[in-house]
Coordinates of C-alpha atoms in Angstrom, one line a residue:
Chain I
X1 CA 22.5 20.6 -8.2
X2 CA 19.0 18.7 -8.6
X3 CA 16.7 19.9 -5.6
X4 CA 13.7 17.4 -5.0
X5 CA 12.1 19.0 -2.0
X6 CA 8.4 17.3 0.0
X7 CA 6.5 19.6 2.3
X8 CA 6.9 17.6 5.2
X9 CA 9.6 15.9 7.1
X10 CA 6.9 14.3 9.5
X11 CA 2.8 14.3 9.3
X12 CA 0.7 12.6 11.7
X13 CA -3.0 12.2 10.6
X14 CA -5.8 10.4 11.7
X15 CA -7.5 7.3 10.2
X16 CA -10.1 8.5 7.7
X17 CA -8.2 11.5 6.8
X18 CA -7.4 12.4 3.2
X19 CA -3.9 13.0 3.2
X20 CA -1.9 15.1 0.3
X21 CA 1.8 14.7 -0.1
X22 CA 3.7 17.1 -2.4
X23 CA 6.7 17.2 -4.3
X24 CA 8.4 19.8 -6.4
X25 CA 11.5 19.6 -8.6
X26 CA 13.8 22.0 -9.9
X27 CA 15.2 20.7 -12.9
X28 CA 12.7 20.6 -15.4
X29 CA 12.7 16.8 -15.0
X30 CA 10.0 14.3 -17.0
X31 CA 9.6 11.4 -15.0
X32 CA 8.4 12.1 -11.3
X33 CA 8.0 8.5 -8.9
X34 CA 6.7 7.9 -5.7
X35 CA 8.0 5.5 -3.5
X36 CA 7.1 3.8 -0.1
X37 CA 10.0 2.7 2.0
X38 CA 9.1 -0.4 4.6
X39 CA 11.7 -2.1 7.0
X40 CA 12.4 -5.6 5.2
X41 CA 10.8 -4.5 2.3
X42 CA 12.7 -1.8 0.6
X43 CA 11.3 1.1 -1.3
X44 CA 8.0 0.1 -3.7
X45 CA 6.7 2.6 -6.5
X46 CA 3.2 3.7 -6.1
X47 CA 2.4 5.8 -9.3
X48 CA 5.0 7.3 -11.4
X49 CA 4.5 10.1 -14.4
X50 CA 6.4 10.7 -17.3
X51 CA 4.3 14.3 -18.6
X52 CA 1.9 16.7 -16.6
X53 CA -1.5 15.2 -16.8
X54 CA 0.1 11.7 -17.2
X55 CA 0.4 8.7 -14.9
X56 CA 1.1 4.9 -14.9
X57 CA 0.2 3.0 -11.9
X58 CA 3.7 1.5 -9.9
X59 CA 3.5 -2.1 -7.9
X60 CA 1.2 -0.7 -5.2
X61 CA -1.5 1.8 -6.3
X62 CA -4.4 1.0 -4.1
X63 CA -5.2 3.6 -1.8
X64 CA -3.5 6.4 -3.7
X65 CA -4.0 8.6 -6.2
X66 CA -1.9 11.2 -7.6
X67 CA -2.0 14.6 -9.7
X68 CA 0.7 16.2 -12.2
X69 CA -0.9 19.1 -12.8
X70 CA 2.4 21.0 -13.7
X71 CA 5.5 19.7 -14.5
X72 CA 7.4 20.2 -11.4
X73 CA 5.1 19.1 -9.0
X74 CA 3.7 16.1 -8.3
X75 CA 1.5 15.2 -5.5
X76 CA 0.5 11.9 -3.3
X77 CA -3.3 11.7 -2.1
X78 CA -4.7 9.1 0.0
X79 CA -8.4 9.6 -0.3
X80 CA -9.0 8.1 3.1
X81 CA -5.9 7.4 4.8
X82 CA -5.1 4.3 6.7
X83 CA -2.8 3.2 9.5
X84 CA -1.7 0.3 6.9
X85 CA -0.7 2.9 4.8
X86 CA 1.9 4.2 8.0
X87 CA 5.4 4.4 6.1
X88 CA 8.0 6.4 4.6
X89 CA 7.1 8.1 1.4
X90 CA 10.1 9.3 -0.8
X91 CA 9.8 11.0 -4.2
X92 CA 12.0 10.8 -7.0
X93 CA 12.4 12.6 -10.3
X94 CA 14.4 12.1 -14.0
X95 CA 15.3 13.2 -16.8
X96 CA 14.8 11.4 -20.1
X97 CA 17.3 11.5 -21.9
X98 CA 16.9 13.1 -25.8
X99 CA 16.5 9.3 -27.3
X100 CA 17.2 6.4 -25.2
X101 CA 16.9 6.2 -21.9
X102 CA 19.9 5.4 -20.8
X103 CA 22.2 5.0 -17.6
X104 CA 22.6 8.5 -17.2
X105 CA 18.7 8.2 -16.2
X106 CA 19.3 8.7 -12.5
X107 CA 16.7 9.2 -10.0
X108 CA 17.3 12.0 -7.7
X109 CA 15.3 11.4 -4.5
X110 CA 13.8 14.1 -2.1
X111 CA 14.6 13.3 1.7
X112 CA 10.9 11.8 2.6
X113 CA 7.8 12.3 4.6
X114 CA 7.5 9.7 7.3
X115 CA 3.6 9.9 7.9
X116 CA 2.3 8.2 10.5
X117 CA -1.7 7.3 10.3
X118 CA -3.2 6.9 13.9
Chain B
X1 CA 8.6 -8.8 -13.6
X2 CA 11.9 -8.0 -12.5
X3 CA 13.1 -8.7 -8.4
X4 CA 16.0 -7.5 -6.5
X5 CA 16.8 -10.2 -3.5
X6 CA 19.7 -8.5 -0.3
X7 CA 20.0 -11.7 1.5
X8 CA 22.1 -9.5 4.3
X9 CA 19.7 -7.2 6.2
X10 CA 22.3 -6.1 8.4
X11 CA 26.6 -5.6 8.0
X12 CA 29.1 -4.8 9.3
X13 CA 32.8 -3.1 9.3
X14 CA 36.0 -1.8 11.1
X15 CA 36.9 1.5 9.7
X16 CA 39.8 0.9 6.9
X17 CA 38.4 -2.2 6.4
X18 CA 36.8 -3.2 3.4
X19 CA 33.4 -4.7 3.1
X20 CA 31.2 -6.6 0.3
X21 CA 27.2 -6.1 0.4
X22 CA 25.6 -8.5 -1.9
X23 CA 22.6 -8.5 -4.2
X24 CA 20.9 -10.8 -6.6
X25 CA 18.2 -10.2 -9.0
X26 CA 16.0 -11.9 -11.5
X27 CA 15.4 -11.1 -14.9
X28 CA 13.8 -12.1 -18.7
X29 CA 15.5 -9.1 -20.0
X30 CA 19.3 -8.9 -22.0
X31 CA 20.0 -5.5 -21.6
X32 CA 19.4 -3.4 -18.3
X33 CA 21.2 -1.2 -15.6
X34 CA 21.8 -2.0 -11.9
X35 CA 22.8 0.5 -9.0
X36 CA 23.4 0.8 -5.6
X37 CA 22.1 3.7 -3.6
X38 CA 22.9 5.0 0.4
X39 CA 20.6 6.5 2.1
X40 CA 22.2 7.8 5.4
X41 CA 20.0 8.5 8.7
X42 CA 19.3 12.1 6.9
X43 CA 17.5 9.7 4.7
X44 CA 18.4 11.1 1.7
X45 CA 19.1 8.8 -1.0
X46 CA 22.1 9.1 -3.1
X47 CA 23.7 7.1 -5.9
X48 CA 26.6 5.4 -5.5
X49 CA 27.4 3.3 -8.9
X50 CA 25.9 2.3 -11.9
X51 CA 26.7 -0.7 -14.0
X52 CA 25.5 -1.1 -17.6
X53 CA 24.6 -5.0 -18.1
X54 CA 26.1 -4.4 -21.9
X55 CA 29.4 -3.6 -20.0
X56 CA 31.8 -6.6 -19.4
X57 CA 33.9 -4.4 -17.3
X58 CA 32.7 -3.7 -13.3
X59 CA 32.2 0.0 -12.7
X60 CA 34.2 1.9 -10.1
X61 CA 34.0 4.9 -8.4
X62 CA 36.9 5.9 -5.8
X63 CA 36.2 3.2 -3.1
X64 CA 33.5 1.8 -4.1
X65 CA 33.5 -1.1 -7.3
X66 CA 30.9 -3.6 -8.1
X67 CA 31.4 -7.6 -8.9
X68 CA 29.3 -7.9 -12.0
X69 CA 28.1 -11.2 -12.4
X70 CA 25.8 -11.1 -15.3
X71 CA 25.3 -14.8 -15.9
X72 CA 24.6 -15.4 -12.3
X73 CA 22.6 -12.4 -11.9
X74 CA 24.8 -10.9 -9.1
X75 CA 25.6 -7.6 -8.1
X76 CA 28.2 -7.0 -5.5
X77 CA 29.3 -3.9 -4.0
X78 CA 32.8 -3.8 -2.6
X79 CA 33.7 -0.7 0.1
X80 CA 37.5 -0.6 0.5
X81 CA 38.6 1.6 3.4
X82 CA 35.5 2.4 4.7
X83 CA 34.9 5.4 7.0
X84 CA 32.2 6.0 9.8
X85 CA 30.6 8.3 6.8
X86 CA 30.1 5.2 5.1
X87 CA 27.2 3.8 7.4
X88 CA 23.8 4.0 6.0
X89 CA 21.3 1.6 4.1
X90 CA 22.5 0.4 0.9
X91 CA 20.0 0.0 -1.9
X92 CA 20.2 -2.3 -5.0
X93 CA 18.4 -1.5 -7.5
X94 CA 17.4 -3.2 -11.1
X95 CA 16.3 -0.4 -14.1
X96 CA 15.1 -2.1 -17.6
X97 CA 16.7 -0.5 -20.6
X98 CA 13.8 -0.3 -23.0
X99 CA 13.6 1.5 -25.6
X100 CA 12.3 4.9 -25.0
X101 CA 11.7 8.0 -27.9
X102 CA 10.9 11.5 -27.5
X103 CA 8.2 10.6 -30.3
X104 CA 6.2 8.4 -28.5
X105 CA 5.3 10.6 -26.2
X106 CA 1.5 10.0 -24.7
X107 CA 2.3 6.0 -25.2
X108 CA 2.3 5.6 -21.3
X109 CA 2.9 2.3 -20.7
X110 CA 6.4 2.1 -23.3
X111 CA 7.6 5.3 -22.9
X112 CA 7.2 5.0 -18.7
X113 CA 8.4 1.6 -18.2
X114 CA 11.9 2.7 -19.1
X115 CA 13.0 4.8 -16.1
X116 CA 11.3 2.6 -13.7
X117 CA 13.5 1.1 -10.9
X118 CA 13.0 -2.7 -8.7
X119 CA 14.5 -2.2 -5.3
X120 CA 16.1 -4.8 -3.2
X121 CA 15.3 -5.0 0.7
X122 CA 17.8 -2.9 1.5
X123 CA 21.1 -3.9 4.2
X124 CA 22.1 -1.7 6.6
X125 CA 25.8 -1.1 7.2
X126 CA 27.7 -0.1 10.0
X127 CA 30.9 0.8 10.8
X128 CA 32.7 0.2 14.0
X129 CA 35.3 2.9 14.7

């Protein structure tokens, strides 16, 4: 079975704070994703990366960054964090397929870090 | 850009009973696959179904089927006999099917759009023993 795994169930920091969320796979999967999850809003993608060292920006990038620095971890940093940025975080990882990516593409999801910023 | 619209934050069901949880989405695109996730209060996602737009036929999988409506955008998922295990938040979620090879690897922006996925609001299920 896929195993997504994030260090933290819960984290409470304080505004200001630089914040590091990680997330290892154990499937040798490419992609890696980072979600938010908001009541009413469902889950958005913050930054997403398809190799180590590589990165694409998702629908809400401001105030994160991110680092792949090997391929089965990939970390969530909020340089200074904010009580805006007060959510549900869930990771996700992939596999690409050998030359389309097609259905069998499924995201498998780790179980989330609710942070709370105060 | 693609969006995902659940017009029902919140259902509901009698055990046995069967339910249908809606979704609608917008897209440009021909050729693209939709899904429906739980997530359960241990808040782990999980896939439920998967429906290929090239497909005419609706997927199944043991109680759960979808309504494919590809002209009017819709997505449908239909619990027959549902069971207390059942209640969670159901996800709908939109995933372009572009092109993607192994040889254009380092071309972020084509080979990463691919496996991105557009998730509705989310409705959240319950069912009444």
């Amino acid at each position: 079975d896929v195993k997504v795994t994030q260090s933290s169930r819960y984290l409470v920091k304080r505004t200001g704070e630089k914040v590091f969320l990680e997330c290892v796979q154990d499937m040798d999967h490419e992609n890696m994703f980072w979600y938010r999850q908001d009541p009413g809003l469902g889950l958005r993608l913050i930054y997403f990366s398809y190799d180590v060292k590589m990165k694409e920006k998702g629908d809400i990038p401001e105030g994160y960054s991110v680092s792949r620095e090997k391929k089965e971890r990939f970390s969530l940093i909020l340089e200074s964090a904010s009580t805006n940025q007060t959510s549900m975080y869930l990771c996700a990882s992939s596999l690409i397929p050998p030359e389309r990516a097609t259905s069998t593409d499924t995201q498998y999801f780790g179980p989330g870090t609710r942070l709370t910023v105060l | 850009a693609q969006t995902v619209t659940q017009s029902q934050p919140e259902m509901s069901v009698q055990e046995a009973e069967t339910v249908t949880l809606s979704c609608t989405y917008d897209t440009s695109e021909s050729d693209y696959y939709l899904f429906w996730y739980k997530q359960p209060p241990s808040r782990q996602m999980i896939l439920v179904i998967r429906q290929e737009a090239y497909k005419q036929q609706n997927a199944t999988e043991n109680r759960f089927s979808v309504n494919f409506q590809k002209a009017a955008k819709s997505f449908s998922l239909k619990i027959s006999d549902s069971q207390l295990g059942d209640a969670a938040m159901y996800f709908c979620a939109y995933r372009s099917e572009r092109f993607v090879l192994r040889g254009y690897w380092g071309i972020g922006n084509l080979y990463g759009s691919g496996s991105r996925l557009t998730f509705g609001e989310g409705t959240q299920l319950t069912v009444n023993p």
